[in-house]
Coordinates of C-alpha atoms in Angstrom, one line a residue:
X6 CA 15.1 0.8 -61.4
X7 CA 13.9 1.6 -57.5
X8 CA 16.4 3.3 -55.4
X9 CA 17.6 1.2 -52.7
X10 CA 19.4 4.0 -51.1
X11 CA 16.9 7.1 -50.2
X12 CA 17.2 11.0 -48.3
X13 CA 16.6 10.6 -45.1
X14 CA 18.2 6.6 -44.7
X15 CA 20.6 5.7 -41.8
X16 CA 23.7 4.6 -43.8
X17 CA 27.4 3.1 -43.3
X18 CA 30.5 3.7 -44.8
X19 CA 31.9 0.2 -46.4
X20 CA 35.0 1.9 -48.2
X21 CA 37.5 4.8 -48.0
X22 CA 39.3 7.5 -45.1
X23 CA 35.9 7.4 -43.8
X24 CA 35.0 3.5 -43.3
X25 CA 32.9 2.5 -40.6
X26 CA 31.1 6.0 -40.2
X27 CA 27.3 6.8 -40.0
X28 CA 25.3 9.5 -41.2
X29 CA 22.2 10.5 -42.9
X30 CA 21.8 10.7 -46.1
X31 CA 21.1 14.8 -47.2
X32 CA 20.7 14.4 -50.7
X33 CA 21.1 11.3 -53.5
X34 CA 22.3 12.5 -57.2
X35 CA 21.1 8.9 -59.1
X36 CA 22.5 10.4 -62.7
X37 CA 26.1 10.0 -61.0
X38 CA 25.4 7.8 -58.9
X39 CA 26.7 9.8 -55.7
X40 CA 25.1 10.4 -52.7
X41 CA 26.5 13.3 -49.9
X42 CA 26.2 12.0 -46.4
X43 CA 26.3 14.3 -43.2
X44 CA 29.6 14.3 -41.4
X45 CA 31.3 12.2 -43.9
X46 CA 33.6 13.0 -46.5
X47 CA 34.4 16.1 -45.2
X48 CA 36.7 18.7 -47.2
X49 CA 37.3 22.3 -46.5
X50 CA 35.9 25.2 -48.7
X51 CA 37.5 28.8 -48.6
X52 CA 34.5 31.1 -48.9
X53 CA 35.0 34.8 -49.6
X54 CA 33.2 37.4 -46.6
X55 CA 29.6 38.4 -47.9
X56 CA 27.2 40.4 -46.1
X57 CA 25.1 37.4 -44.7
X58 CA 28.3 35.2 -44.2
X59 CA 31.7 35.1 -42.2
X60 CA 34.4 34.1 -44.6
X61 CA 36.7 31.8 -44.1
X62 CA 38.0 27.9 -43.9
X63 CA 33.8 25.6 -44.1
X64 CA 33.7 22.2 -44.3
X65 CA 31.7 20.8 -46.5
X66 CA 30.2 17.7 -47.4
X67 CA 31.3 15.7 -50.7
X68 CA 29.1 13.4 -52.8
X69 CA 30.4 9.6 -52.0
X70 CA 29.7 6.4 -54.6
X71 CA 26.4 4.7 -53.7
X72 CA 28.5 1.6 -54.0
X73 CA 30.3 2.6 -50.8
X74 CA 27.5 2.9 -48.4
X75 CA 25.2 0.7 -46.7
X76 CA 22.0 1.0 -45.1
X77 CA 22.1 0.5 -41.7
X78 CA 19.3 -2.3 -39.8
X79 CA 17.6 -2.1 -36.4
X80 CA 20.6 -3.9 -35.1
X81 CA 23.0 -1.7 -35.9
X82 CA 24.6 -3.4 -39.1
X83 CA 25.0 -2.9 -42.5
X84 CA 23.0 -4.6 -44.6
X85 CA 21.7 -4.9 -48.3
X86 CA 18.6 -3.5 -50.0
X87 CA 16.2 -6.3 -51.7
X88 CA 12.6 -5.3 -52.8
X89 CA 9.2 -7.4 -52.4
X90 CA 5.4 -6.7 -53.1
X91 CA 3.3 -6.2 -49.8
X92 CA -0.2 -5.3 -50.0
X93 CA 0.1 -4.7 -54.4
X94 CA 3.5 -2.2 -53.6
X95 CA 6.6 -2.6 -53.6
X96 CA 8.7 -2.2 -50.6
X97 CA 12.3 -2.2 -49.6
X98 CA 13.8 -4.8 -46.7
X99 CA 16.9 -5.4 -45.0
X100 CA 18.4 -8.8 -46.2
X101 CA 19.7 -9.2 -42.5
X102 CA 16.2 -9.0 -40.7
X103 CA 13.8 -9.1 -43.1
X104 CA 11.9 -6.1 -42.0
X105 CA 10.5 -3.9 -44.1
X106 CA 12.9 0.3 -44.6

């Protein structure tokens, strides 16, 4: 099945500590179905000093359940992910506008 959520898309938080927050999407794991979004879900990682790298207390970002995020339309909304053929290929769209991602 197509991915309706993709690296690089403008998504919403529906669930959780962190609902109502935006971010990009850095990178989408579709075997767990887990997707880690910048700025959200944030948890703190002790790293040991190297030679490249101060040590310390780094926040990190966590994967989050694709079910928990929504893309994000031109207006500003959350909205769902249908598909469509345009031109012989298929194509994702925001069920709020209409308007092809």
């Amino acid at each position: 099945m197509a991915a309706k959520l993709k690296k690089g898309d403008k998504v919403v938080v529906l669930t959780g500590k962190d609902k109502g927050r935006q971010g990009e999407i850095a990178s989408v794991n579709p075997g767990e179905n887990k997707a880690v979004v910048q700025g959200v879900n944030m948890a703190i990682r002790h790293t040991r000093q190297t030679q490249t790298e101060q040590g310390g207390r780094v926040q990190k970002a966590m994967p989050i359940d694709l079910s928990n995020l929504a893309i994000v339309d031109k207006n500003g909304k959350a909205t769902r992910v249908g598909f469509r053929m345009e031109d012989g290929k298929k194509v994702r769209f925001a069920k709020t506008t209409g308007e092809a991602i």
